[in-house]
Short mmCIF file of C-alpha atoms in Angstrom, two decimals:
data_model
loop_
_atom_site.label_atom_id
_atom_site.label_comp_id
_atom_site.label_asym_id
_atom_site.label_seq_id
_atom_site.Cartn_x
_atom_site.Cartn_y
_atom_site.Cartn_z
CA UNK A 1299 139.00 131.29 163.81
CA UNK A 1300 141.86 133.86 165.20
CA UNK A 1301 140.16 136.11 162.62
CA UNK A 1302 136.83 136.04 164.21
CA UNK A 1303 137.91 136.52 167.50
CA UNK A 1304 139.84 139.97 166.70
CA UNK A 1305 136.67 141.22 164.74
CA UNK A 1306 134.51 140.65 167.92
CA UNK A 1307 136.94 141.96 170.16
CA UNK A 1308 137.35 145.21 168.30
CA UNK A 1309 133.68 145.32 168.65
CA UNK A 1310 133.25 144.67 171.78
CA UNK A 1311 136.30 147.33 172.55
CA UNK A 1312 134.13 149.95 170.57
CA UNK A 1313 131.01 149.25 172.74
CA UNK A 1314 133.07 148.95 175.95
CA UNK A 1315 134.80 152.18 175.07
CA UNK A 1316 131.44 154.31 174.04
CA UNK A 1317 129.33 153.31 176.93
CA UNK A 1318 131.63 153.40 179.75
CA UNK A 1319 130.25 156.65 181.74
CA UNK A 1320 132.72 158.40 183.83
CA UNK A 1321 131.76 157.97 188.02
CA UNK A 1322 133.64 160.78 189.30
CA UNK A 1323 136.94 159.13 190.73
CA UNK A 1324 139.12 158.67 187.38
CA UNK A 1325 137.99 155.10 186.57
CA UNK A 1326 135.59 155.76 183.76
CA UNK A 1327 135.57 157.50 180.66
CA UNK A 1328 132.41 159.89 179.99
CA UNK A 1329 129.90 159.58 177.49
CA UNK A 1330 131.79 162.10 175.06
CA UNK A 1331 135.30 160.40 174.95
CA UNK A 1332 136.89 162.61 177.87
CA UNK A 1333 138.44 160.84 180.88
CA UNK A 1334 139.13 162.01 184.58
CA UNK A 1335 143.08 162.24 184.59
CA UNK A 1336 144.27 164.17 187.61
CA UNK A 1337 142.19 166.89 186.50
CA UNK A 1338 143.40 167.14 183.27
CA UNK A 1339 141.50 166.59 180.23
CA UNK A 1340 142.65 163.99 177.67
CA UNK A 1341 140.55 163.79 174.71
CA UNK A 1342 140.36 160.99 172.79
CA UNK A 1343 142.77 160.13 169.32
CA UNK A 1344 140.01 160.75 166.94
CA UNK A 1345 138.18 163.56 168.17
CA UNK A 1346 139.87 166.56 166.02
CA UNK A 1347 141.95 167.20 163.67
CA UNK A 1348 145.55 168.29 164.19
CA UNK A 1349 148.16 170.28 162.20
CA UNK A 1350 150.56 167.00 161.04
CA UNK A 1351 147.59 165.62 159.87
CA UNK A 1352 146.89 168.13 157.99
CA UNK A 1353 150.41 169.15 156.56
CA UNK A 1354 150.46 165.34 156.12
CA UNK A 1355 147.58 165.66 154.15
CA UNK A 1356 148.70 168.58 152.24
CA UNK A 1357 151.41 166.55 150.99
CA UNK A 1358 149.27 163.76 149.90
CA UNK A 1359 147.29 166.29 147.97
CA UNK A 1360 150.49 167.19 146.07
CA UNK A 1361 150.51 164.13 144.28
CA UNK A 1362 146.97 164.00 143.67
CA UNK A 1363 147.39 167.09 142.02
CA UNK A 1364 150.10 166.41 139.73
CA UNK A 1365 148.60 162.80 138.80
CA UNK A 1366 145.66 165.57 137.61
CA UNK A 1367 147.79 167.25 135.71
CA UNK A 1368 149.72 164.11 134.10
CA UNK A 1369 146.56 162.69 133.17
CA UNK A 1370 145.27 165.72 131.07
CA UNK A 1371 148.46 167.00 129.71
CA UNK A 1372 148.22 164.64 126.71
CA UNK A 1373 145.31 166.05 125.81
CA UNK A 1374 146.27 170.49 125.62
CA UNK A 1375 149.17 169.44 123.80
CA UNK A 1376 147.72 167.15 121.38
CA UNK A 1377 147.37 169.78 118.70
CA UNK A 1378 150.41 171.72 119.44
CA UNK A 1379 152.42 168.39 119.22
CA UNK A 1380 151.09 166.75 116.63
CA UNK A 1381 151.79 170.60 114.25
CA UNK A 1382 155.62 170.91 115.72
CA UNK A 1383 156.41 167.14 115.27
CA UNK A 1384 154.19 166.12 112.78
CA UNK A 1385 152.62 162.47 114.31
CA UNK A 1386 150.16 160.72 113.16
CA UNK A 1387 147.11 158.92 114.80
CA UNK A 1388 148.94 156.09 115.65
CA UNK A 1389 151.78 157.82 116.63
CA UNK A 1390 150.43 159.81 118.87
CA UNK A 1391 147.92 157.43 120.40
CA UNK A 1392 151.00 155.82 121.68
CA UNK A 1393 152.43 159.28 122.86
CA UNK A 1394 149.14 159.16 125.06
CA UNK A 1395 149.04 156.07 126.14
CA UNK A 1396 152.66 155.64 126.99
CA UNK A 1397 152.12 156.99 130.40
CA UNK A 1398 149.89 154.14 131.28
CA UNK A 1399 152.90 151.86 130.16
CA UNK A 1400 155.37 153.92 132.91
CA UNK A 1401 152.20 153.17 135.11
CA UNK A 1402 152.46 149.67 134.85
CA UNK A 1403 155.66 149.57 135.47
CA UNK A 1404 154.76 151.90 139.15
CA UNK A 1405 151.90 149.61 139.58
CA UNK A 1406 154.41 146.67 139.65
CA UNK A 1407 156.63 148.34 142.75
CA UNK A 1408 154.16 150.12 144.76
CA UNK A 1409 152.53 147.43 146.79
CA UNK A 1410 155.91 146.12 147.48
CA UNK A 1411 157.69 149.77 148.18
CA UNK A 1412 154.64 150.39 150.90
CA UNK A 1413 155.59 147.58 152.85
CA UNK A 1414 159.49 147.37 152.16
CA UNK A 1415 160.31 151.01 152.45
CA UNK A 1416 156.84 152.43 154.10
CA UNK A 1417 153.96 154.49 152.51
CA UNK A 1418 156.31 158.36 153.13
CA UNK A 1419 159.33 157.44 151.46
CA UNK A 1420 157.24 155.52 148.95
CA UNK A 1421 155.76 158.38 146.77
CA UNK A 1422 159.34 160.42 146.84
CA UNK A 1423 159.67 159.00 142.93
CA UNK A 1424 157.32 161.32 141.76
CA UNK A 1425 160.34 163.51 141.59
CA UNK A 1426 160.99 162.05 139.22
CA UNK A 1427 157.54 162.17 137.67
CA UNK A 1428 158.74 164.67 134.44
CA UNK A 1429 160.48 162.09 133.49
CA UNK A 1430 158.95 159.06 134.82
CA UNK A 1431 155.54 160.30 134.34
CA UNK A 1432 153.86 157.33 134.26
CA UNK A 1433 156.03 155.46 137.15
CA UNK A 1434 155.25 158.16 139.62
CA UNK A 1435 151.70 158.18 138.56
CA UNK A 1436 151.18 154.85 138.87
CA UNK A 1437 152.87 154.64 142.20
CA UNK A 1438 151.13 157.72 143.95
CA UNK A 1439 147.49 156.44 142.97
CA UNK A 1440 147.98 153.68 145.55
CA UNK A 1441 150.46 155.23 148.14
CA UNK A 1442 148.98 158.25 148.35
CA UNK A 1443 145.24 156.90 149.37
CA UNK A 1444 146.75 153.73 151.83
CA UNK A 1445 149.25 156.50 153.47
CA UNK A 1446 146.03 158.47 154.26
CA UNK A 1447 143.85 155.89 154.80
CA UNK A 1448 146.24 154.26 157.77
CA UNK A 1449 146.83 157.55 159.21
CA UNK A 1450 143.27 159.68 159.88
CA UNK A 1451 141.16 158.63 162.99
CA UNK A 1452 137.62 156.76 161.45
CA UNK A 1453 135.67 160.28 161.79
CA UNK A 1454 138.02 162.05 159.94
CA UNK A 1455 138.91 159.68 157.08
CA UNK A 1456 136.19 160.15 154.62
CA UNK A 1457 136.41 163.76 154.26
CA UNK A 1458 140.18 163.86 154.33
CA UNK A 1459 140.61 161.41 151.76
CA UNK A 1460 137.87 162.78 149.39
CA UNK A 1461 139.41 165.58 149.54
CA UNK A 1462 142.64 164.83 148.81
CA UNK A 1463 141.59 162.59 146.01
CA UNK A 1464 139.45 165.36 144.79
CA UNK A 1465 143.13 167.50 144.04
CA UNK A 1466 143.16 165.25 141.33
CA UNK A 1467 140.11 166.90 139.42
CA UNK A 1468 141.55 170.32 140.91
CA UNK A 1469 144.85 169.35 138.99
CA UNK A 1470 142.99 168.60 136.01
CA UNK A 1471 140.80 171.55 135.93
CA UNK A 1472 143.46 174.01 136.61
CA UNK A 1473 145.95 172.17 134.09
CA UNK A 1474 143.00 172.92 131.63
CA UNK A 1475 142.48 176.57 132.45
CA UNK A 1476 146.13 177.50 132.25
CA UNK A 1477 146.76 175.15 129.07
CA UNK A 1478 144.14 176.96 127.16
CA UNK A 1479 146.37 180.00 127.14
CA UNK A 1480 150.19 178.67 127.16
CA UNK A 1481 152.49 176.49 124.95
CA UNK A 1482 152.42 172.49 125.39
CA UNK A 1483 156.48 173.47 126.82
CA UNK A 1484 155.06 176.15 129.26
CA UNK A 1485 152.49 173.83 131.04
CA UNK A 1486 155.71 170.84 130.90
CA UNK A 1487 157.44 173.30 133.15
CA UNK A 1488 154.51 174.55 135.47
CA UNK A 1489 153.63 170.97 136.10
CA UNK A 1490 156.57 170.22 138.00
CA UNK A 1491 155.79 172.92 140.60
CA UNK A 1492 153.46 170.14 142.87
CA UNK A 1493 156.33 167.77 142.62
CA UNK A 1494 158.97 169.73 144.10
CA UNK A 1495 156.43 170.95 146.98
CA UNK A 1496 155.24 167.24 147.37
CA UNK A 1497 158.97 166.17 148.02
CA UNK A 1498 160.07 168.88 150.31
CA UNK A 1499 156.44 168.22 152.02
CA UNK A 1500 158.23 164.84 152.59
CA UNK A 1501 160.92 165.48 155.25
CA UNK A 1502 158.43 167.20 157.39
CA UNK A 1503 155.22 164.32 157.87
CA UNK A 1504 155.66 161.07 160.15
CA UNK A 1505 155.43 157.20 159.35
CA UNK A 1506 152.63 155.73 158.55
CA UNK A 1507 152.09 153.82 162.42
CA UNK A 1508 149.94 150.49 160.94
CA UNK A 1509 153.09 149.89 159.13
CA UNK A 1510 155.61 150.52 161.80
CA UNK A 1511 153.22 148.32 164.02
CA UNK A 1512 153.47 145.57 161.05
CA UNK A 1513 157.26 145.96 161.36
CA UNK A 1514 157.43 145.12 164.69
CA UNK A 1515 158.67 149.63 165.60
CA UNK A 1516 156.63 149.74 168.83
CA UNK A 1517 158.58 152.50 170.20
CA UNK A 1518 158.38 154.46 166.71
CA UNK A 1519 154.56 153.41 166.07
CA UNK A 1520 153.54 154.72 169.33
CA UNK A 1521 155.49 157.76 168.95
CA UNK A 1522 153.81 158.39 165.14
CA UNK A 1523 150.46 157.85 166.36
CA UNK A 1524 150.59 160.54 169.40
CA UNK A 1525 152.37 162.70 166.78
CA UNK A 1526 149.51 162.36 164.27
CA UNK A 1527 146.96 162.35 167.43
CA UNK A 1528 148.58 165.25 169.15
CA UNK A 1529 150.38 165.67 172.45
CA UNK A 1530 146.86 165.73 174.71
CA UNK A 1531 144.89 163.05 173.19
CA UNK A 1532 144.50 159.13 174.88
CA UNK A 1533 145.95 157.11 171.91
CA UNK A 1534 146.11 154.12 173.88
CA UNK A 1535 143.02 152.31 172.81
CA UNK A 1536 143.35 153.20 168.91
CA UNK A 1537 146.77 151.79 169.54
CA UNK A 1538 145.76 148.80 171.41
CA UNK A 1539 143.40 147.59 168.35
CA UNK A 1540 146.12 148.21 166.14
CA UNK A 1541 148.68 146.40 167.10
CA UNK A 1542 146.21 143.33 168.44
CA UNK A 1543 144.80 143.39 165.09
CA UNK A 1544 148.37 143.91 163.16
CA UNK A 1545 149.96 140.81 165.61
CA UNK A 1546 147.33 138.33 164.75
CA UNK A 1547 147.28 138.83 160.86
CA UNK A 1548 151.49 138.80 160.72
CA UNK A 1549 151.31 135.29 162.92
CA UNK A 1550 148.60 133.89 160.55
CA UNK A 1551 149.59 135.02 157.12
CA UNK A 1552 152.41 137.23 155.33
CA UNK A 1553 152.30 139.22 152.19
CA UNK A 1554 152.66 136.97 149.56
CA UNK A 1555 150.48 137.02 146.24
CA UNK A 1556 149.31 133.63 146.35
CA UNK A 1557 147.77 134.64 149.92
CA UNK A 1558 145.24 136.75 148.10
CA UNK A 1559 143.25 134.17 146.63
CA UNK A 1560 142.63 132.57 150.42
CA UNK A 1561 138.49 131.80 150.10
CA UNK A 1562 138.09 134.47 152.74
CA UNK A 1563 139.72 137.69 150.71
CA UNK A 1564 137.63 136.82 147.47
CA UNK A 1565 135.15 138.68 147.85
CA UNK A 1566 137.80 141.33 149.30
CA UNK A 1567 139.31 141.34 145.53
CA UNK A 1568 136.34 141.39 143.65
CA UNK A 1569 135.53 144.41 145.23
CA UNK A 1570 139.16 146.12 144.56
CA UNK A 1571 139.68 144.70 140.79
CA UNK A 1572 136.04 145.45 140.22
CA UNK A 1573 135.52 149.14 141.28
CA UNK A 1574 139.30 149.30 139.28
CA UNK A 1575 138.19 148.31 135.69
CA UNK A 1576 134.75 150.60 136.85
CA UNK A 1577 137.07 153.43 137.20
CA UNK A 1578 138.79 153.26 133.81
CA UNK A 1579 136.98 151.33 131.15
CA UNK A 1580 133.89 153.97 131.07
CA UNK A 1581 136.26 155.63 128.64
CA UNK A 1582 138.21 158.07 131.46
CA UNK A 1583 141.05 157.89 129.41
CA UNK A 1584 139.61 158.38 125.92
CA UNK A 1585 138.02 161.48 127.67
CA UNK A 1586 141.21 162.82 129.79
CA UNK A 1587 143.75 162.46 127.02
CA UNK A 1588 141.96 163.25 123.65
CA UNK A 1589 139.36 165.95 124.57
CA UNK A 1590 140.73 168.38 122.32
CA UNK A 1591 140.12 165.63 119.30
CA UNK A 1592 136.67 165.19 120.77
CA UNK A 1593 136.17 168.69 121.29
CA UNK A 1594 137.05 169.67 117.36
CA UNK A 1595 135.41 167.12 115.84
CA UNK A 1596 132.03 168.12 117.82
CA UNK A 1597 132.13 171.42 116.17
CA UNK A 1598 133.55 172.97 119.59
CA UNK A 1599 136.39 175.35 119.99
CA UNK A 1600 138.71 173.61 122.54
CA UNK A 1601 139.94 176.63 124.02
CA UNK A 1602 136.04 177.44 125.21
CA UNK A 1603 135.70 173.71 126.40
CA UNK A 1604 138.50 173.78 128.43
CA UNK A 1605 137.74 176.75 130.08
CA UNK A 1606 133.71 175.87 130.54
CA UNK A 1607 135.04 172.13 132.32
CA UNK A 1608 137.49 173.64 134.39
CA UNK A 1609 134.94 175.87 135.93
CA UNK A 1610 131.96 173.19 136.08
CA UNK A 1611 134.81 170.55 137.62
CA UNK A 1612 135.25 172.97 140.77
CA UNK A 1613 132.00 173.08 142.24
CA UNK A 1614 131.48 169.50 141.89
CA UNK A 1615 134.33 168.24 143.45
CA UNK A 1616 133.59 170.44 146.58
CA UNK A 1617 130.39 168.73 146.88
CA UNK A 1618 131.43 164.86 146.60
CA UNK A 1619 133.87 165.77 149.26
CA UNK A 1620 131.25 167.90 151.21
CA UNK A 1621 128.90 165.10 151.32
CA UNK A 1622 131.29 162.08 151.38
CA UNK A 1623 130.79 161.68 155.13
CA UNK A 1624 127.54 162.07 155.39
CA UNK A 1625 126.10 159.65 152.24
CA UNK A 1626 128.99 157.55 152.53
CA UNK A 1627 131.46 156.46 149.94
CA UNK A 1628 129.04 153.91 148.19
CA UNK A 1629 126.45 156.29 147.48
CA UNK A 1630 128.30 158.94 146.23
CA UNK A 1631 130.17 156.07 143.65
CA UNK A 1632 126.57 155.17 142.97
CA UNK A 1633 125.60 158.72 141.23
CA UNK A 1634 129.14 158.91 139.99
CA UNK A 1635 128.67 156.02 138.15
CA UNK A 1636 125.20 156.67 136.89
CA UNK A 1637 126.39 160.50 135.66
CA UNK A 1638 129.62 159.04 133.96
CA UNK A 1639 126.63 156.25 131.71
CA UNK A 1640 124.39 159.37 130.81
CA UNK A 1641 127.52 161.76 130.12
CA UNK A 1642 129.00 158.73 127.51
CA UNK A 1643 125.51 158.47 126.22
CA UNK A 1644 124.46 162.14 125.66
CA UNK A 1645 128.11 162.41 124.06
CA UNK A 1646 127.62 159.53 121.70
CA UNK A 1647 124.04 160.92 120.95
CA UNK A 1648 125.71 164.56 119.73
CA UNK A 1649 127.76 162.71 117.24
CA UNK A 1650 125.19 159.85 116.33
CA UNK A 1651 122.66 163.65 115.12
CA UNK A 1652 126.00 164.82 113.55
CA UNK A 1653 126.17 161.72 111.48
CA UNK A 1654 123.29 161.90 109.71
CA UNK A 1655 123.36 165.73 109.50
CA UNK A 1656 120.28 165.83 111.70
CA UNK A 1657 119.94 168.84 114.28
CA UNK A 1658 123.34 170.25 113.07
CA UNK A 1659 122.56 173.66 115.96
CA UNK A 1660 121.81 170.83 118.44
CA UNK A 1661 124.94 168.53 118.49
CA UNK A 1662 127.75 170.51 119.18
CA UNK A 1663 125.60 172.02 122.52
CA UNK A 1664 124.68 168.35 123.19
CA UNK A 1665 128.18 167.32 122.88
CA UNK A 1666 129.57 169.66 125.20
CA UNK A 1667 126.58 169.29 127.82
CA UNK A 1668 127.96 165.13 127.42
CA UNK A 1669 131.60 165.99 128.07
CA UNK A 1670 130.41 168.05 131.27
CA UNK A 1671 128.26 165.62 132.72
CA UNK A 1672 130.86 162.87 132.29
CA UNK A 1673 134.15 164.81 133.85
CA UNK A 1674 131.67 166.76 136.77
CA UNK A 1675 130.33 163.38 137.70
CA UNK A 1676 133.69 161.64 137.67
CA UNK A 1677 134.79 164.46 139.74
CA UNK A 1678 132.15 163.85 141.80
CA UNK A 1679 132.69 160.50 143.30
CA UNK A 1680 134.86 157.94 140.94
CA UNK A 1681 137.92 160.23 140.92
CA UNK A 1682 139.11 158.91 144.21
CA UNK A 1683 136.33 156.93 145.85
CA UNK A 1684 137.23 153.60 144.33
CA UNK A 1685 141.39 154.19 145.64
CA UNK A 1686 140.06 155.15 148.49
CA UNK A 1687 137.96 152.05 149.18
CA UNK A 1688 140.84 149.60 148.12
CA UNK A 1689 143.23 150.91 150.58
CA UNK A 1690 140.22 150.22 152.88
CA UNK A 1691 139.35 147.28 152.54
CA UNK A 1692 142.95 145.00 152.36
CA UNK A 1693 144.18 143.57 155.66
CA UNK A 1694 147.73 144.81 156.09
CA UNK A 1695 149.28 141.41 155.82
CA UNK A 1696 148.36 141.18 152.39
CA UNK A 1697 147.97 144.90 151.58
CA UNK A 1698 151.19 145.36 149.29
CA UNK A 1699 150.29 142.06 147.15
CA UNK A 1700 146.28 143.54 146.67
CA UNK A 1701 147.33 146.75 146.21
CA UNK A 1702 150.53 145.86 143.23
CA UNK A 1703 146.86 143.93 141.91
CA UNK A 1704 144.60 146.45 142.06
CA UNK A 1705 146.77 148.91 140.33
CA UNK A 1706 148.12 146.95 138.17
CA UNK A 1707 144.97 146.01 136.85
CA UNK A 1708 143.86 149.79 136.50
CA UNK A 1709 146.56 150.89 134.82
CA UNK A 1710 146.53 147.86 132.21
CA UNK A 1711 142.82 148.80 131.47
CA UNK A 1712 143.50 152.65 131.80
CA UNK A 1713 146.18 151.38 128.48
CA UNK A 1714 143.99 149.62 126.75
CA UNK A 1715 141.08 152.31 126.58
CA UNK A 1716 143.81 155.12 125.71
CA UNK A 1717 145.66 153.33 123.12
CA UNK A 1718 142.37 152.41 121.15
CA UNK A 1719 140.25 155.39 121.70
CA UNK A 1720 141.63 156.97 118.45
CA UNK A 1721 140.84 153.98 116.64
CA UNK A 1722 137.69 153.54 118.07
CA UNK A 1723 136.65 157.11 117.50
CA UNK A 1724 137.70 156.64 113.72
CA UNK A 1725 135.37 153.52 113.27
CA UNK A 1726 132.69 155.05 114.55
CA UNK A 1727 132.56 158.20 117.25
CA UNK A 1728 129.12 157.58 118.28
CA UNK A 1729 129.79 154.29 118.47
CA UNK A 1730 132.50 154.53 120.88
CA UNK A 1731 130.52 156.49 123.59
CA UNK A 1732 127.55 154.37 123.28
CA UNK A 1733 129.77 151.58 124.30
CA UNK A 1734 131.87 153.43 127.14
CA UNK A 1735 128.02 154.38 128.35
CA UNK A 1736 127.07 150.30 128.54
CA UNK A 1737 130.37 150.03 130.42
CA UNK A 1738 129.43 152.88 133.05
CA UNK A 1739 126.11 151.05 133.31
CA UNK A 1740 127.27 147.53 134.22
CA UNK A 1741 129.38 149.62 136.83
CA UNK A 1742 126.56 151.38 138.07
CA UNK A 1743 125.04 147.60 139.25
CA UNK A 1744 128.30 146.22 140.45
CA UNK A 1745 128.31 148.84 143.29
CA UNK A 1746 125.32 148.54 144.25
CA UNK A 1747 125.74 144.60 144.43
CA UNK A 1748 129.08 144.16 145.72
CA UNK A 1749 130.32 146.93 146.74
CA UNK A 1750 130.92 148.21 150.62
CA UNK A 1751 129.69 151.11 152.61
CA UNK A 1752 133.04 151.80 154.79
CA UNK A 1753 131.97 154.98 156.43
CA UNK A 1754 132.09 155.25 159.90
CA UNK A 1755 134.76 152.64 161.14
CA UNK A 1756 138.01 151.51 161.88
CA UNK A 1757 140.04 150.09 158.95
CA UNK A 1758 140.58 147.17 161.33
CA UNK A 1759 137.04 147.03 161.95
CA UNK A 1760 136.25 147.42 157.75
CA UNK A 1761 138.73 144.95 157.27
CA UNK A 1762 137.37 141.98 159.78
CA UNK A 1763 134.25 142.30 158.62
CA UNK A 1764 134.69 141.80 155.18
CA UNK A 1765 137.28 138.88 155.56
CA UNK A 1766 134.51 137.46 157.66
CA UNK A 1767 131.90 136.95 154.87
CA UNK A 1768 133.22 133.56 153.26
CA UNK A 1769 134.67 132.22 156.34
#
């Protein structure tokens, strides 16, 4: 009950608040968000973009980056590594998986750390990440996108966060340019360039204010949020919702794990877990960490490869994030998803004509041409879309139990698909695709069943809405 009367009064506040028309003595607000303040203009929190937010977001970006660069390292230095140490398959199929391991470990701590030491301080262990890989991976996939997420104004969010997310593919395709050309030691080195920026980014961006408002800070969430907002804009409605919303979910619930499986957050989870395993078990692993192995055996000279993805990943992760606000999240997912099942498939289908010696000019081209489609459309939209949405979509009450889930579950899947790619790929390398291509297709029809368009609104506004659905 509480919970459906905050979602109609944040409704009712966002129709009060965009109809009210200003009637020349300082009592109204005008149609376009200005109001009548002694003759000076105020304009409202979400209107533009100021420079915290974006240094703020700059920082984010950082670790996006680096997780880009983590994730594909494995897979430039698989052939120098394996000739200087001498591994074998299964040797070094637990070299790449082993950062999912750290990750599951990170996944463990990060829901917690956002709510015990805040969503800033929270991604400063990826400092650590060139040692740590894994554990500051692991954290930063969920910090980074809830940090932003709680932060950027409703009209700004989408194309903020895409972005950021999108440094990720940036990371990747710049990690495979340079490690074309340079030792497996040399890129070790280069990689921890975004870390050090990320953490001296760190000292200079505010608090997240949701969770200062969860922690009972007025005086600091108030302070954050005009920061953020700027000195001239009206923050006092965005901060009214906020802390109604905030008070009502820390009198009714806290964050405890067992809180998540309340009737009214299932369908909540089955959209995070969901759009989690979607991300990982299309074979983004098998692709991220062994694409020199599936570059080779395709007939392909991994040095070309690497240079041809790294220029096709550019332009399409400038147009997921170009168009995130104005399709919305879901669809973008939607064509993500559906590139991903024909890039596995057209992959599979090189090596299946390799097999059997058929079209021998054909498969290598066809192989190549599969590995594109899969890593442009995963840059696309399912790089960051589905982190994005989960740090949506959770009520802050129980955001640090969903989000310890959510990643959790990722990373155990992201483990599973990197540890047996090799030995899928030696039972049958056609095989393997065709199945990571079934797996992108059951995705493709859980988003478009389950899954939320979130474009366009307040996280509190997201977030009562959803919670509403089985109550």
């Amino acid at each position: 009950m509480e919970d459906e009367v905050v979602r109609k009064s944040l409704l009712v506040k966002q129709e009060v608040s965009s109809n009210i028309v200003d009637n020349g003595n300082g009592n109204g607000h005008v149609g376009d968000g200005a109001n009548n303040n002694g003759g000076a203009t105020v304009r409202p929190s979400d209107s533009s973009a100021t420079a915290i937010l974006v240094i703020s977001t700059i920082v984010a970006a950082c670790g996006a980056f680096t997780g880009g660069s983590v994730a594909v390292y494995s897979s430039l230095a698989e052939n120098g590594i394996i000739a200087d140490m001498g591994l074998t398959v299964a040797e070094y199929s637990l070299f790449g998986s082993i950062m999912t391991i750290g990750a599951i470990i990170g996944a463990l701590i990060s829901g917690k750390m956002t709510d015990v030491i805040g969503r800033r301080y929270g991604a400063w262990l990826l400092d650590f990440g060139r040692l740590l890989l894994g554990v500051g991976f692991g954290i930063t996939c969920y910090v980074g996108p809830v940090y932003l997420a709680e932060i950027t104004p409703k009209n700004l969010r989408g194309g903020f966060m895409s972005i950021t997310q999108s440094m990720t593919s940036y990371g990747s395709s710049l990690t495979y340019l340079i490690g074309s050309i340079i030792s497996w030691r040399t890129l070790a080195i280069i990689g921890s360039i975004p870390c050090i920026l990320m953490f001296l980014g760190l000292f200079l961006i505010p608090e997240s204010p949701r969770w200062l408002a969860k922690i009972g800070k007025q005086r600091e969430f108030e302070a954050a949020l005009q920061c953020l907002r700027g000195v001239d804009a009206d923050t006092s409605q965005e901060a009214s919702d906020i802390k109604d919303y905030t008070d009502n979910l820390q009198q009714n619930s806290d964050d405890k794990i067992q809180n998540l499986f309340q009737r009214k957050y299932v369908h909540l989870l089955i959209v995070g877990v969901g759009l989690m395993l979607v991300q990982v078990l299309g074979g983004l692993y098998g692709f991220l960490f062994y694409m020199s192995e599936i570059f080779n055996s395709a007939g392909i000279s991994s040095t070309v490869g690497y240079m041809v993805l790294a220029v096709i990943l550019i332009p399409s992760i400038f147009l997921g994030a170009s168009l995130i606000d104005k399709l919305g999240g879901r669809t973008i997912l939607m064509v993500s998803a559906m590139g991903n099942c024909l890039g596995c498939f057209l992959t599979g289908l090189a090596y299946l004509l390799q097999d059997h010696n058929w079209w021998k000019g054909v498969s290598p081209i066809l192989a190549l041409v599969g590995v594109l489609v899969y890593m442009g459309s995963y840059s696309f939209g399912m790089v960051g879309i589905p982190w994005i949405i989960v740090s949506e979509i959770f009520p802050i009450n129980v955001k640090g139990s969903a989000g310890t889930l959510c990643n959790l579950v990722n990373w155990f899947a992201s483990c599973l698909v990197s540890y047996t790619f090799n030995f899928l790929f030696e039972w049958s390398s056609a095989g393997t695709f065709f199945i990571y291509s079934s797996i992108c297709s059951l995705g493709v029809l859980f988003i478009a069943k389950l899954v939320p368009e979130t474009k366009g609104r307040t996280l509190e506004e997201i977030q009562s809405s959803l919670t509403d659905i089985l109550q």
